[in-house]
Coordinates of C-alpha atoms in Angstrom, one line a residue:
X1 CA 0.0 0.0 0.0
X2 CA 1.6 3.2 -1.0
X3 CA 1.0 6.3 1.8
X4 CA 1.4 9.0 -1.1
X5 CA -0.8 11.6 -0.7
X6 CA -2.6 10.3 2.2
X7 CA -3.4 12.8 4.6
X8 CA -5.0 12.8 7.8
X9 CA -8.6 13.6 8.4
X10 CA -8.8 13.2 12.4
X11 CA -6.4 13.3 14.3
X12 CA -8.1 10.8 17.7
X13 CA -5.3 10.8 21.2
X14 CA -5.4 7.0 21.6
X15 CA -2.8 6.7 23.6
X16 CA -5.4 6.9 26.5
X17 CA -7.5 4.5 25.2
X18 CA -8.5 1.2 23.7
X19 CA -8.5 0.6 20.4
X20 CA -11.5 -1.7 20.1
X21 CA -12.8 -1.9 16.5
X22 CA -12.6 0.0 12.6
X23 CA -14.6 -0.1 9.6
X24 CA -17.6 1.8 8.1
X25 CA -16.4 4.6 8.6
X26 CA -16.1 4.7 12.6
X27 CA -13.4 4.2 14.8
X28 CA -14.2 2.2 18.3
X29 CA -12.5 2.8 21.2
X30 CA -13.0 1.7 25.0
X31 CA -11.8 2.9 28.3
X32 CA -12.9 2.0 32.0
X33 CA -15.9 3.9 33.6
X34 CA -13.6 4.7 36.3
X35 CA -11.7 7.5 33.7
X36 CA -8.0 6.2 35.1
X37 CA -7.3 4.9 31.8
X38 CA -5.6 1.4 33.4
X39 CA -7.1 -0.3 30.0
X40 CA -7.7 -3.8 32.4
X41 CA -11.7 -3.2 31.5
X42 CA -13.2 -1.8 28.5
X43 CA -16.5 -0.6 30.5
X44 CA -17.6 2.5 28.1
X45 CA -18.0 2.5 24.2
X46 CA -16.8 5.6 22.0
X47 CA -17.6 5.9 18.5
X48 CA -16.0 8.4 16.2
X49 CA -16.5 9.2 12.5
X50 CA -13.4 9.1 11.0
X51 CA -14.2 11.9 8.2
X52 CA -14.0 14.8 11.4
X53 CA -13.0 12.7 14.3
X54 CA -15.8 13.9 15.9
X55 CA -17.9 11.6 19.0
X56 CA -20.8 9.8 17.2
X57 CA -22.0 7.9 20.5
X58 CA -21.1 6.1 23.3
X59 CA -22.3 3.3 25.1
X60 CA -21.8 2.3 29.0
X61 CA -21.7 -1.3 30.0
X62 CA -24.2 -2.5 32.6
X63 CA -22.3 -2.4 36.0
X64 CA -20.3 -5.9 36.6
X65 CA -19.9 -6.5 32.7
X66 CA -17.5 -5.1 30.2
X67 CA -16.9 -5.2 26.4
X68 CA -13.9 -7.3 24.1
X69 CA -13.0 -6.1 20.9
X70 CA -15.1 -6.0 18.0
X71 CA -15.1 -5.7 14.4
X72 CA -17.2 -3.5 12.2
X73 CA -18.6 -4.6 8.9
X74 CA -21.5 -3.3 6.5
X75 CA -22.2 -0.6 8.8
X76 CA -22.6 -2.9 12.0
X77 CA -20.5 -3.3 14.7
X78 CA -20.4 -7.1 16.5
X79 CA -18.8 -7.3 19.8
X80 CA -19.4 -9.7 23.0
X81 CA -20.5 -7.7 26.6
X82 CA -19.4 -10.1 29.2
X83 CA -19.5 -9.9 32.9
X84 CA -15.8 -8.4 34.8
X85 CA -13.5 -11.2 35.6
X86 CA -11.2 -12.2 38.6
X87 CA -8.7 -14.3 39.3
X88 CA -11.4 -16.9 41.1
X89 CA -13.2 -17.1 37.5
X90 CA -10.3 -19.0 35.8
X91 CA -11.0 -22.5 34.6
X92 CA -14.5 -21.6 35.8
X93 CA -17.9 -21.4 33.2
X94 CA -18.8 -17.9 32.6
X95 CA -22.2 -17.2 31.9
X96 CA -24.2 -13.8 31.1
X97 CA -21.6 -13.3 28.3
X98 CA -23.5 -11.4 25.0
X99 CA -23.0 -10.9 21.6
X100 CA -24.4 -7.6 20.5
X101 CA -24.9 -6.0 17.0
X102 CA -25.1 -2.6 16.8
X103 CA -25.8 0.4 14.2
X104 CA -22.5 1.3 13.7
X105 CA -23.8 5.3 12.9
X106 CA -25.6 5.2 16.3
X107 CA -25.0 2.4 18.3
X108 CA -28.8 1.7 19.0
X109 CA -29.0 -2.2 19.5
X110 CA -29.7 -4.4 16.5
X111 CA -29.3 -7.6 18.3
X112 CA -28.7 -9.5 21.2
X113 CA -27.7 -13.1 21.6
X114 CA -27.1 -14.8 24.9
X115 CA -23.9 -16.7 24.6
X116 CA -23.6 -20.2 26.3
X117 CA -21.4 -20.7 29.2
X118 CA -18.0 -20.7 28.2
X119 CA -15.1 -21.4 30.3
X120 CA -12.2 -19.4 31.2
X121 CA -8.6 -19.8 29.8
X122 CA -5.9 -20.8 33.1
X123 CA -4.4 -17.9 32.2
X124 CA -4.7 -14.1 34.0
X125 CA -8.3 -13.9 33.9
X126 CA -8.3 -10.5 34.9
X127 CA -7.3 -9.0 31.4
X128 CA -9.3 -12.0 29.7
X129 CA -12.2 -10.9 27.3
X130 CA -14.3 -12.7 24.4
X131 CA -13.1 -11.2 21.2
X132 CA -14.9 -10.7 17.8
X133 CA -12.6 -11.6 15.1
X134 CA -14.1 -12.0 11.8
X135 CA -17.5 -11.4 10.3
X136 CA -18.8 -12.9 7.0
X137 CA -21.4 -14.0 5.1
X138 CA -23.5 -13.7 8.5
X139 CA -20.8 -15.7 10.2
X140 CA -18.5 -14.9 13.1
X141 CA -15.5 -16.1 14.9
X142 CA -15.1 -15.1 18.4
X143 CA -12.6 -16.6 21.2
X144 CA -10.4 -15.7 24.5
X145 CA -8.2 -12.7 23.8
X146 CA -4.6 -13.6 23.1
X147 CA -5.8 -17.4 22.8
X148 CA -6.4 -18.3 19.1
X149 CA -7.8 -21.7 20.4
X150 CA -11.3 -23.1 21.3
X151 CA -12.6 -20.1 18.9
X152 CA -16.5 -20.6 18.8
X153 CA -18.8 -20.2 15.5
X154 CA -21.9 -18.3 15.8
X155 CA -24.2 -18.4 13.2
X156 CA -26.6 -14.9 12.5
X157 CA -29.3 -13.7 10.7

């Protein structure tokens, strides 16, 4: 890819946040409620349009739950909302986890599909969330972040 004659048309600080998801013209990024920018838990949503950089919305996780990445395609964005994890949760099942599709423009709620239990990695649970990966055809990968194993298959409509 050749970078002649691109220029910038927003100019976003990430270095204080989370990069989360990218596509359709918005930029995702996540920080923790709690504004002290630790990046452990990705409890509020910012969307920005990436023609003026400007906020488009924002979204705050229920108490207790948090968001893992996500990816945007055709003007959608797919992302899991899962409870907050500790280090008593590893090797545990984790229920309440959700996938959620949402306008990408506005982030108004498309869908919601209650994930099934899934359990956690023996790893540091406390940075462990359910990542989107990839999205086609009305198919999508999603699995532990960091563990590109046990990835699970959900099937939309």
């Amino acid at each position: 890819m050749s970078r002649e004659g691109a220029t910038p048309r927003a100019d976003l600080d990430t270095t204080a946040w989370n990069p989360v998801g990218a596509g359709s013209g918005t930029v995702l990024l996540a920080t923790d409620a709690q504004g002290d920018c630790d990046g452990n838990h990705d409890t509020v949503l910012h969307a920005y349009d990436t023609e003026d950089g400007r906020l488009s919305w924002r979204l705050k996780a229920p108490t207790g739950q948090e968001y893992g990445s996500g990816v945007i395609a055709d003007g959608r964005v797919y992302l899991v909302r899962q409870p907050l994890l500790t280090k008593a949760d590893a090797k545990r099942r984790i229920r309440g986890a959700e996938l959620l599709v949402l306008d990408a423009d506005t982030g108004r709620a498309l869908h919601t599909l209650r994930l099934p239990a899934m359990t956690a990695p023996n790893d540091d649970v406390y940075f462990m969330k359910l990542d989107v990966h990839q999205v086609t055809d009305g198919a999508l990968s999603l699995s532990w972040r960091e563990l590109w194993t046990d990835e699970q298959l959900i099937i939309t409509d």
